[in-house]
PDB file of C-alpha atoms in Angstrom:
ATOM      1  CA  MET G   1      14.556  50.214  29.873  1.00  0.00           C
ATOM      2  CA  LEU G   2      17.099  47.432  29.323  1.00  0.00           C
ATOM      3  CA  GLU G   3      17.144  45.818  25.890  1.00  0.00           C
ATOM      4  CA  ARG G   4      16.211  42.160  26.044  1.00  0.00           C
ATOM      5  CA  THR G   5      18.711  39.751  24.505  1.00  0.00           C
ATOM      6  CA  ALA G   6      17.283  36.632  22.888  1.00  0.00           C
ATOM      7  CA  THR G   7      19.000  33.344  23.692  1.00  0.00           C
ATOM      8  CA  VAL G   8      19.350  30.667  21.024  1.00  0.00           C
ATOM      9  CA  ARG G   9      17.362  27.632  22.145  1.00  0.00           C
ATOM     10  CA  CYS G  10      18.503  24.019  22.099  1.00  0.00           C
ATOM     11  CA  VAL G  11      17.504  22.380  18.794  1.00  0.00           C
ATOM     12  CA  PRO G  12      17.934  18.597  19.044  1.00  0.00           C
ATOM     13  CA  ALA G  13      20.094  16.706  16.517  1.00  0.00           C
ATOM     14  CA  VAL G  14      21.767  19.703  14.849  1.00  0.00           C
ATOM     15  CA  PRO G  15      24.482  22.241  15.681  1.00  0.00           C
ATOM     16  CA  CYS G  16      22.852  25.147  17.503  1.00  0.00           C
ATOM     17  CA  TRP G  17      25.709  26.879  19.342  1.00  0.00           C
ATOM     18  CA  VAL G  18      29.398  27.616  18.759  1.00  0.00           C
ATOM     19  CA  GLY G  19      32.013  28.583  21.314  1.00  0.00           C
ATOM     20  CA  LEU G  20      35.584  29.882  21.104  1.00  0.00           C
ATOM     21  CA  THR G  21      38.292  28.928  23.565  1.00  0.00           C
ATOM     22  CA  ALA G  22      40.628  31.931  23.629  1.00  0.00           C
ATOM     23  CA  ARG G  23      43.862  32.635  25.465  1.00  0.00           C
ATOM     24  CA  ASP G  24      42.901  36.279  26.047  1.00  0.00           C
ATOM     25  CA  LEU G  25      39.238  37.244  25.951  1.00  0.00           C
ATOM     26  CA  ALA G  26      40.014  40.917  25.265  1.00  0.00           C
ATOM     27  CA  VAL G  27      42.142  40.027  22.244  1.00  0.00           C
ATOM     28  CA  ALA G  28      39.374  37.808  20.878  1.00  0.00           C
ATOM     29  CA  GLN G  29      36.758  40.520  21.354  1.00  0.00           C
ATOM     30  CA  ASP G  30      38.985  43.113  19.669  1.00  0.00           C
ATOM     31  CA  PHE G  31      39.313  40.822  16.651  1.00  0.00           C
ATOM     32  CA  TYR G  32      35.821  39.374  16.220  1.00  0.00           C
ATOM     33  CA  GLY G  33      33.885  42.456  17.310  1.00  0.00           C
ATOM     34  CA  PRO G  34      35.004  44.703  14.422  1.00  0.00           C
ATOM     35  CA  LEU G  35      35.188  41.809  11.949  1.00  0.00           C
ATOM     36  CA  LEU G  36      31.684  40.415  12.498  1.00  0.00           C
ATOM     37  CA  GLY G  37      29.908  43.384  14.026  1.00  0.00           C
ATOM     38  CA  TRP G  38      29.480  41.710  17.398  1.00  0.00           C
ATOM     39  CA  GLU G  39      28.413  43.299  20.637  1.00  0.00           C
ATOM     40  CA  PHE G  40      29.227  41.413  23.830  1.00  0.00           C
ATOM     41  CA  ARG G  41      27.345  40.490  26.982  1.00  0.00           C
ATOM     42  CA  PRO G  42      28.951  38.880  30.062  1.00  0.00           C
ATOM     43  CA  GLY G  43      28.222  35.193  30.547  1.00  0.00           C
ATOM     44  CA  PRO G  44      28.743  32.595  33.278  1.00  0.00           C
ATOM     45  CA  ASP G  45      32.314  32.542  34.622  1.00  0.00           C
ATOM     46  CA  ARG G  46      32.371  29.095  36.207  1.00  0.00           C
ATOM     47  CA  TRP G  47      35.545  28.075  34.319  1.00  0.00           C
ATOM     48  CA  GLY G  48      36.972  31.497  33.520  1.00  0.00           C
ATOM     49  CA  ARG G  49      36.036  34.762  31.839  1.00  0.00           C
ATOM     50  CA  TYR G  50      33.211  34.315  29.343  1.00  0.00           C
ATOM     51  CA  ALA G  51      31.211  36.557  27.022  1.00  0.00           C
ATOM     52  CA  ARG G  52      28.381  36.038  24.582  1.00  0.00           C
ATOM     53  CA  ALA G  53      28.452  37.601  21.127  1.00  0.00           C
ATOM     54  CA  VAL G  54      25.211  39.330  20.114  1.00  0.00           C
ATOM     55  CA  VAL G  55      23.878  40.156  16.633  1.00  0.00           C
ATOM     56  CA  ASP G  56      20.653  42.147  16.312  1.00  0.00           C
ATOM     57  CA  GLY G  57      19.705  41.290  19.885  1.00  0.00           C
ATOM     58  CA  VAL G  58      20.297  37.540  19.477  1.00  0.00           C
ATOM     59  CA  GLU G  59      23.124  35.614  21.135  1.00  0.00           C
ATOM     60  CA  VAL G  60      25.065  33.829  18.380  1.00  0.00           C
ATOM     61  CA  ALA G  61      28.319  32.570  19.957  1.00  0.00           C
ATOM     62  CA  GLY G  62      30.302  32.284  23.158  1.00  0.00           C
ATOM     63  CA  LEU G  63      33.901  33.316  23.808  1.00  0.00           C
ATOM     64  CA  GLY G  64      35.736  32.004  26.840  1.00  0.00           C
ATOM     65  CA  GLU G  65      39.129  32.455  28.489  1.00  0.00           C
ATOM     66  CA  PRO G  66      39.666  29.347  30.658  1.00  0.00           C
ATOM     67  CA  ASP G  67      41.176  29.675  34.107  1.00  0.00           C
ATOM     68  CA  ALA G  68      44.920  29.141  34.392  1.00  0.00           C
ATOM     69  CA  GLY G  69      45.747  25.446  34.579  1.00  0.00           C
ATOM     70  CA  TRP G  70      43.103  24.345  32.097  1.00  0.00           C
ATOM     71  CA  GLU G  71      45.075  24.237  28.885  1.00  0.00           C
ATOM     72  CA  ARG G  72      43.072  24.027  25.667  1.00  0.00           C
ATOM     73  CA  PRO G  73      44.090  25.162  22.181  1.00  0.00           C
ATOM     74  CA  VAL G  74      42.538  28.287  20.693  1.00  0.00           C
ATOM     75  CA  ALA G  75      39.692  26.788  18.695  1.00  0.00           C
ATOM     76  CA  TRP G  76      36.005  26.982  17.863  1.00  0.00           C
ATOM     77  CA  THR G  77      33.757  24.194  19.161  1.00  0.00           C
ATOM     78  CA  THR G  78      30.430  23.228  17.616  1.00  0.00           C
ATOM     79  CA  TYR G  79      27.689  22.175  20.068  1.00  0.00           C
ATOM     80  CA  PHE G  80      24.884  19.811  19.052  1.00  0.00           C
ATOM     81  CA  GLY G  81      21.555  20.121  20.779  1.00  0.00           C
ATOM     82  CA  ILE G  82      20.056  17.008  22.331  1.00  0.00           C
ATOM     83  CA  GLU G  83      17.241  16.039  24.685  1.00  0.00           C
ATOM     84  CA  SER G  84      19.589  14.250  27.130  1.00  0.00           C
ATOM     85  CA  ALA G  85      23.290  15.051  27.415  1.00  0.00           C
ATOM     86  CA  ASP G  86      23.837  11.961  29.572  1.00  0.00           C
ATOM     87  CA  ARG G  87      22.283   9.643  26.989  1.00  0.00           C
ATOM     88  CA  ALA G  88      24.300  11.261  24.195  1.00  0.00           C
ATOM     89  CA  ALA G  89      27.503  10.939  26.235  1.00  0.00           C
ATOM     90  CA  ASP G  90      26.813   7.239  26.722  1.00  0.00           C
ATOM     91  CA  GLY G  91      26.323   6.965  22.963  1.00  0.00           C
ATOM     92  CA  VAL G  92      29.683   8.618  22.303  1.00  0.00           C
ATOM     93  CA  ARG G  93      31.503   6.080  24.478  1.00  0.00           C
ATOM     94  CA  GLU G  94      29.552   3.107  23.141  1.00  0.00           C
ATOM     95  CA  ARG G  95      30.409   4.031  19.540  1.00  0.00           C
ATOM     96  CA  GLY G  96      34.141   4.558  19.941  1.00  0.00           C
ATOM     97  CA  GLY G  97      34.297   8.269  20.778  1.00  0.00           C
ATOM     98  CA  THR G  98      35.776   9.855  23.895  1.00  0.00           C
ATOM     99  CA  LEU G  99      34.445  12.226  26.557  1.00  0.00           C
ATOM    100  CA  ALA G 100      36.799  14.984  27.681  1.00  0.00           C
ATOM    101  CA  VAL G 101      34.444  16.945  29.950  1.00  0.00           C
ATOM    102  CA  GLY G 102      31.048  16.260  31.469  1.00  0.00           C
ATOM    103  CA  PRO G 103      28.200  16.078  31.151  1.00  0.00           C
ATOM    104  CA  LEU G 104      28.101  18.951  33.637  1.00  0.00           C
ATOM    105  CA  ALA G 105      25.555  21.565  34.622  1.00  0.00           C
ATOM    106  CA  PHE G 106      26.308  24.838  32.839  1.00  0.00           C
ATOM    107  CA  ASP G 107      24.181  27.988  32.879  1.00  0.00           C
ATOM    108  CA  ALA G 108      20.617  26.827  32.087  1.00  0.00           C
ATOM    109  CA  GLY G 109      21.482  23.353  30.838  1.00  0.00           C
ATOM    110  CA  ARG G 110      24.047  20.571  30.680  1.00  0.00           C
ATOM    111  CA  ILE G 111      27.075  20.319  28.423  1.00  0.00           C
ATOM    112  CA  ALA G 112      29.802  17.843  27.525  1.00  0.00           C
ATOM    113  CA  LEU G 113      32.909  18.017  25.355  1.00  0.00           C
ATOM    114  CA  ALA G 114      33.714  14.981  23.241  1.00  0.00           C
ATOM    115  CA  ALA G 115      35.666  13.679  20.261  1.00  0.00           C
ATOM    116  CA  ASP G 116      34.444  11.334  17.556  1.00  0.00           C
ATOM    117  CA  PRO G 117      36.389   8.133  16.741  1.00  0.00           C
ATOM    118  CA  PHE G 118      38.331  10.016  14.045  1.00  0.00           C
ATOM    119  CA  GLY G 119      39.536  12.833  16.310  1.00  0.00           C
ATOM    120  CA  ALA G 120      37.116  15.697  15.598  1.00  0.00           C
ATOM    121  CA  THR G 121      36.015  17.464  18.782  1.00  0.00           C
ATOM    122  CA  PHE G 122      32.471  18.669  19.390  1.00  0.00           C
ATOM    123  CA  GLY G 123      30.132  19.680  22.159  1.00  0.00           C
ATOM    124  CA  ILE G 124      26.850  18.305  23.473  1.00  0.00           C
ATOM    125  CA  TRP G 125      24.256  20.715  24.808  1.00  0.00           C
ATOM    126  CA  GLU G 126      21.063  19.889  26.650  1.00  0.00           C
ATOM    127  CA  GLY G 127      19.127  23.092  27.185  1.00  0.00           C
ATOM    128  CA  GLU G 128      15.714  24.656  26.932  1.00  0.00           C
ATOM    129  CA  PRO G 129      14.150  23.142  23.793  1.00  0.00           C
ATOM    130  CA  GLY G 130      12.885  25.366  21.061  1.00  0.00           C
ATOM    131  CA  GLU G 131      12.491  25.862  17.355  1.00  0.00           C
ATOM    132  CA  ASP G 132      15.353  26.383  14.928  1.00  0.00           C
ATOM    133  CA  THR G 133      16.594  29.968  15.334  1.00  0.00           C
ATOM    134  CA  TRP G 134      19.421  29.986  12.801  1.00  0.00           C
ATOM    135  CA  MET G 135      20.040  33.421  11.355  1.00  0.00           C
ATOM    136  CA  SER G 136      21.473  34.502   8.022  1.00  0.00           C
ATOM    137  CA  GLU G 137      22.378  38.046   9.086  1.00  0.00           C
ATOM    138  CA  PRO G 138      26.064  39.041   8.866  1.00  0.00           C
ATOM    139  CA  GLY G 139      27.909  38.014  12.004  1.00  0.00           C
ATOM    140  CA  ALA G 140      25.858  34.903  12.750  1.00  0.00           C
ATOM    141  CA  PRO G 141      27.094  31.323  12.245  1.00  0.00           C
ATOM    142  CA  VAL G 142      25.457  30.258   9.011  1.00  0.00           C
ATOM    143  CA  TRP G 143      27.036  26.890   8.183  1.00  0.00           C
ATOM    144  CA  ILE G 144      28.925  24.183  10.101  1.00  0.00           C
ATOM    145  CA  GLU G 145      31.023  21.588   8.281  1.00  0.00           C
ATOM    146  CA  LEU G 146      32.883  18.470   9.362  1.00  0.00           C
ATOM    147  CA  ARG G 147      36.134  17.951   7.482  1.00  0.00           C
ATOM    148  CA  THR G 148      37.094  14.280   7.808  1.00  0.00           C
ATOM    149  CA  ALA G 149      38.596  11.418   5.796  1.00  0.00           C
ATOM    150  CA  ASP G 150      35.401   9.326   5.780  1.00  0.00           C
ATOM    151  CA  PRO G 151      32.237  11.456   6.087  1.00  0.00           C
ATOM    152  CA  PHE G 152      29.948   8.430   5.710  1.00  0.00           C
ATOM    153  CA  ALA G 153      31.533   6.622   8.665  1.00  0.00           C
ATOM    154  CA  ALA G 154      31.354   9.868  10.624  1.00  0.00           C
ATOM    155  CA  ALA G 155      27.688  10.284   9.682  1.00  0.00           C
ATOM    156  CA  LEU G 156      26.948   6.832  11.132  1.00  0.00           C
ATOM    157  CA  PHE G 157      28.605   7.834  14.409  1.00  0.00           C
ATOM    158  CA  TYR G 158      26.830  11.181  14.766  1.00  0.00           C
ATOM    159  CA  GLY G 159      23.566   9.743  13.496  1.00  0.00           C
ATOM    160  CA  GLU G 160      23.543   7.142  16.238  1.00  0.00           C
ATOM    161  CA  VAL G 161      24.670   9.534  18.991  1.00  0.00           C
ATOM    162  CA  PHE G 162      22.108  12.216  18.080  1.00  0.00           C
ATOM    163  CA  ARG G 163      19.408   9.826  16.831  1.00  0.00           C
ATOM    164  CA  TRP G 164      19.085  11.221  13.320  1.00  0.00           C
ATOM    165  CA  ASP G 165      16.975   8.269  12.191  1.00  0.00           C
ATOM    166  CA  GLY G 166      13.357   8.427  13.208  1.00  0.00           C
ATOM    167  CA  ARG G 167      13.094  12.193  13.668  1.00  0.00           C
ATOM    168  CA  ASP G 168      10.167  14.004  12.105  1.00  0.00           C
ATOM    169  CA  PRO G 169      11.105  14.561   8.438  1.00  0.00           C
ATOM    170  CA  ARG G 170       8.975  17.706   8.416  1.00  0.00           C
ATOM    171  CA  HIS G 171      11.556  19.336  10.684  1.00  0.00           C
ATOM    172  CA  PHE G 172      14.791  17.389  10.190  1.00  0.00           C
ATOM    173  CA  GLU G 173      16.399  15.380   7.411  1.00  0.00           C
ATOM    174  CA  VAL G 174      19.743  14.053   6.233  1.00  0.00           C
ATOM    175  CA  ARG G 175      20.505  14.155   2.529  1.00  0.00           C
ATOM    176  CA  TYR G 176      23.432  14.066   0.108  1.00  0.00           C
ATOM    177  CA  GLU G 177      24.113  17.235  -1.877  1.00  0.00           C
ATOM    178  CA  HIS G 178      27.173  18.990  -3.344  1.00  0.00           C
ATOM    179  CA  GLU G 179      29.333  15.960  -2.448  1.00  0.00           C
ATOM    180  CA  ARG G 180      28.423  16.311   1.232  1.00  0.00           C
ATOM    181  CA  VAL G 181      26.225  14.581   3.770  1.00  0.00           C
ATOM    182  CA  VAL G 182      23.961  17.499   4.679  1.00  0.00           C
ATOM    183  CA  LEU G 183      21.764  18.129   7.711  1.00  0.00           C
ATOM    184  CA  ARG G 184      18.634  20.150   7.109  1.00  0.00           C
ATOM    185  CA  SER G 185      16.590  21.768   9.870  1.00  0.00           C
ATOM    186  CA  GLU G 186      13.195  23.327   9.143  1.00  0.00           C
ATOM    187  CA  GLY G 187      13.878  23.117   5.397  1.00  0.00           C
ATOM    188  CA  ARG G 188      17.277  24.832   5.597  1.00  0.00           C
ATOM    189  CA  SER G 189      20.721  23.279   5.124  1.00  0.00           C
ATOM    190  CA  VAL G 190      22.685  24.026   8.320  1.00  0.00           C
ATOM    191  CA  ALA G 191      25.595  21.569   8.420  1.00  0.00           C
ATOM    192  CA  GLY G 192      27.536  19.182   6.230  1.00  0.00           C
ATOM    193  CA  LEU G 193      30.092  16.397   6.451  1.00  0.00           C
ATOM    194  CA  ARG G 194      32.603  16.202   3.610  1.00  0.00           C
ATOM    195  CA  THR G 195      35.841  14.521   2.620  1.00  0.00           C
ATOM    196  CA  ALA G 196      39.044  16.341   3.543  1.00  0.00           C
ATOM    197  CA  ARG G 197      42.312  14.423   3.819  1.00  0.00           C
ATOM    198  CA  ASP G 198      44.687  17.392   3.974  1.00  0.00           C
ATOM    199  CA  LEU G 199      43.484  18.594   7.393  1.00  0.00           C
ATOM    200  CA  ALA G 200      43.040  16.964  10.776  1.00  0.00           C
ATOM    201  CA  PRO G 201      39.358  16.010  11.291  1.00  0.00           C
ATOM    202  CA  HIS G 202      37.462  18.969  12.734  1.00  0.00           C
ATOM    203  CA  TRP G 203      34.182  20.860  12.673  1.00  0.00           C
ATOM    204  CA  GLU G 204      34.619  24.161  10.812  1.00  0.00           C
ATOM    205  CA  VAL G 205      32.418  27.141  11.754  1.00  0.00           C
ATOM    206  CA  PHE G 206      31.326  29.517   8.963  1.00  0.00           C
ATOM    207  CA  PHE G 207      30.138  33.009   9.844  1.00  0.00           C
ATOM    208  CA  SER G 208      27.939  35.028   7.507  1.00  0.00           C
ATOM    209  CA  VAL G 209      29.429  38.244   6.104  1.00  0.00           C
ATOM    210  CA  ALA G 210      28.063  40.814   3.681  1.00  0.00           C
ATOM    211  CA  ASP G 211      31.236  40.730   1.549  1.00  0.00           C
ATOM    212  CA  ALA G 212      33.713  37.851   1.890  1.00  0.00           C
ATOM    213  CA  ASP G 213      36.538  39.650   0.071  1.00  0.00           C
ATOM    214  CA  GLU G 214      36.271  42.718   2.274  1.00  0.00           C
ATOM    215  CA  ALA G 215      35.957  40.595   5.430  1.00  0.00           C
ATOM    216  CA  ALA G 216      39.123  38.668   4.531  1.00  0.00           C
ATOM    217  CA  ARG G 217      41.025  41.932   4.121  1.00  0.00           C
ATOM    218  CA  ARG G 218      39.593  43.195   7.391  1.00  0.00           C
ATOM    219  CA  ALA G 219      40.668  40.027   9.232  1.00  0.00           C
ATOM    220  CA  ALA G 220      44.263  40.506   8.065  1.00  0.00           C
ATOM    221  CA  ALA G 221      44.208  44.153   9.158  1.00  0.00           C
ATOM    222  CA  LEU G 222      43.002  43.086  12.619  1.00  0.00           C
ATOM    223  CA  GLY G 223      45.973  40.763  13.115  1.00  0.00           C
ATOM    224  CA  GLY G 224      44.600  37.555  11.608  1.00  0.00           C
ATOM    225  CA  ARG G 225      45.589  35.662   8.465  1.00  0.00           C
ATOM    226  CA  VAL G 226      43.900  34.401   5.328  1.00  0.00           C
ATOM    227  CA  LEU G 227      44.623  30.657   5.175  1.00  0.00           C
ATOM    228  CA  ASP G 228      42.643  29.883   2.029  1.00  0.00           C
ATOM    229  CA  GLY G 229      41.766  32.751  -0.297  1.00  0.00           C
ATOM    230  CA  VAL G 230      38.213  33.759  -1.120  1.00  0.00           C
ATOM    231  CA  VAL G 231      36.684  31.289  -3.592  1.00  0.00           C
ATOM    232  CA  GLU G 232      33.267  30.369  -4.917  1.00  0.00           C
ATOM    233  CA  SER G 233      31.449  27.410  -3.332  1.00  0.00           C
ATOM    234  CA  PRO G 234      27.983  25.868  -3.768  1.00  0.00           C
ATOM    235  CA  TYR G 235      26.852  28.064  -0.869  1.00  0.00           C
ATOM    236  CA  GLY G 236      28.552  31.380  -1.730  1.00  0.00           C
ATOM    237  CA  ARG G 237      32.003  32.962  -1.512  1.00  0.00           C
ATOM    238  CA  VAL G 238      34.104  31.457   1.254  1.00  0.00           C
ATOM    239  CA  ALA G 239      37.473  31.993   2.870  1.00  0.00           C
ATOM    240  CA  ARG G 240      39.252  30.166   5.668  1.00  0.00           C
ATOM    241  CA  LEU G 241      40.809  32.514   8.212  1.00  0.00           C
ATOM    242  CA  GLU G 242      42.962  32.511  11.327  1.00  0.00           C
ATOM    243  CA  ASP G 243      42.192  34.886  14.170  1.00  0.00           C
ATOM    244  CA  ALA G 244      44.720  36.972  16.103  1.00  0.00           C
ATOM    245  CA  GLU G 245      45.504  34.075  18.481  1.00  0.00           C
ATOM    246  CA  GLY G 246      45.609  31.282  15.885  1.00  0.00           C
ATOM    247  CA  GLY G 247      42.016  30.017  15.983  1.00  0.00           C
ATOM    248  CA  HIS G 248      40.656  28.841  12.635  1.00  0.00           C
ATOM    249  CA  PHE G 249      37.223  29.592  11.198  1.00  0.00           C
ATOM    250  CA  SER G 250      35.597  30.424   7.860  1.00  0.00           C
ATOM    251  CA  ILE G 251      33.431  33.181   6.443  1.00  0.00           C
ATOM    252  CA  LEU G 252      30.640  32.875   3.905  1.00  0.00           C
ATOM    253  CA  GLY G 253      29.314  35.715   1.786  1.00  0.00           C
ATOM    254  CA  PRO G 254      27.088  36.119  -1.262  1.00  0.00           C
ATOM    255  CA  SER G 255      28.363  34.941  -4.632  1.00  0.00           C
ATOM    256  CA  SER G 256      29.841  37.685  -6.784  1.00  0.00           C
TER     257      SER G 256
END
């Protein structure tokens, strides 16, 4: 009997999917598989080779190798769930952002790729609605963070595009904690927006690991690099890493 793989459902207003654009899908799998304990399942190949990363039977991320001629840097993209990708795309344009792709039909939903007025790229995903399915197990994305010069201006942009105001406070809220604008879904902090002037504006993906120090050493052994050494944060021990093709991401483990 085939094992059933659970698909993460679209959760409106918050990040609920992350995807890597890789130059070589095999290289990406050889790096992230051993590092994060991922298994892989084939995904839709409309724009090139694509695989889904699976942790404990749940799809947690996508890895894609675009067809030749579609040049994109090696990078992780954070996708926000929303009830209508078309309405969100209109909101991006109306509020000074830009649309790079879509909205287009993709797999079981609709997606778009966009950039906020400050240059940070992100995705929009309209899919089958469902409850928050964030996981804390090692290998799953556990925190998403916008690094930008003015997080409050950014929060106004994203809040209007994804209609943060007026949502049911029993399931979603925006608050300020640990010097960040923080999004909470079902009582759990899942994303933040914070000041960072030494990096280009971007959404950083944090993956859960059992031991951040060991994972950083493992990443280096697999051909990656440690960009910022393992340090304590309000959420645990973190390190910023570079994968074997130059893509940046972070890991988050328990405090020592």
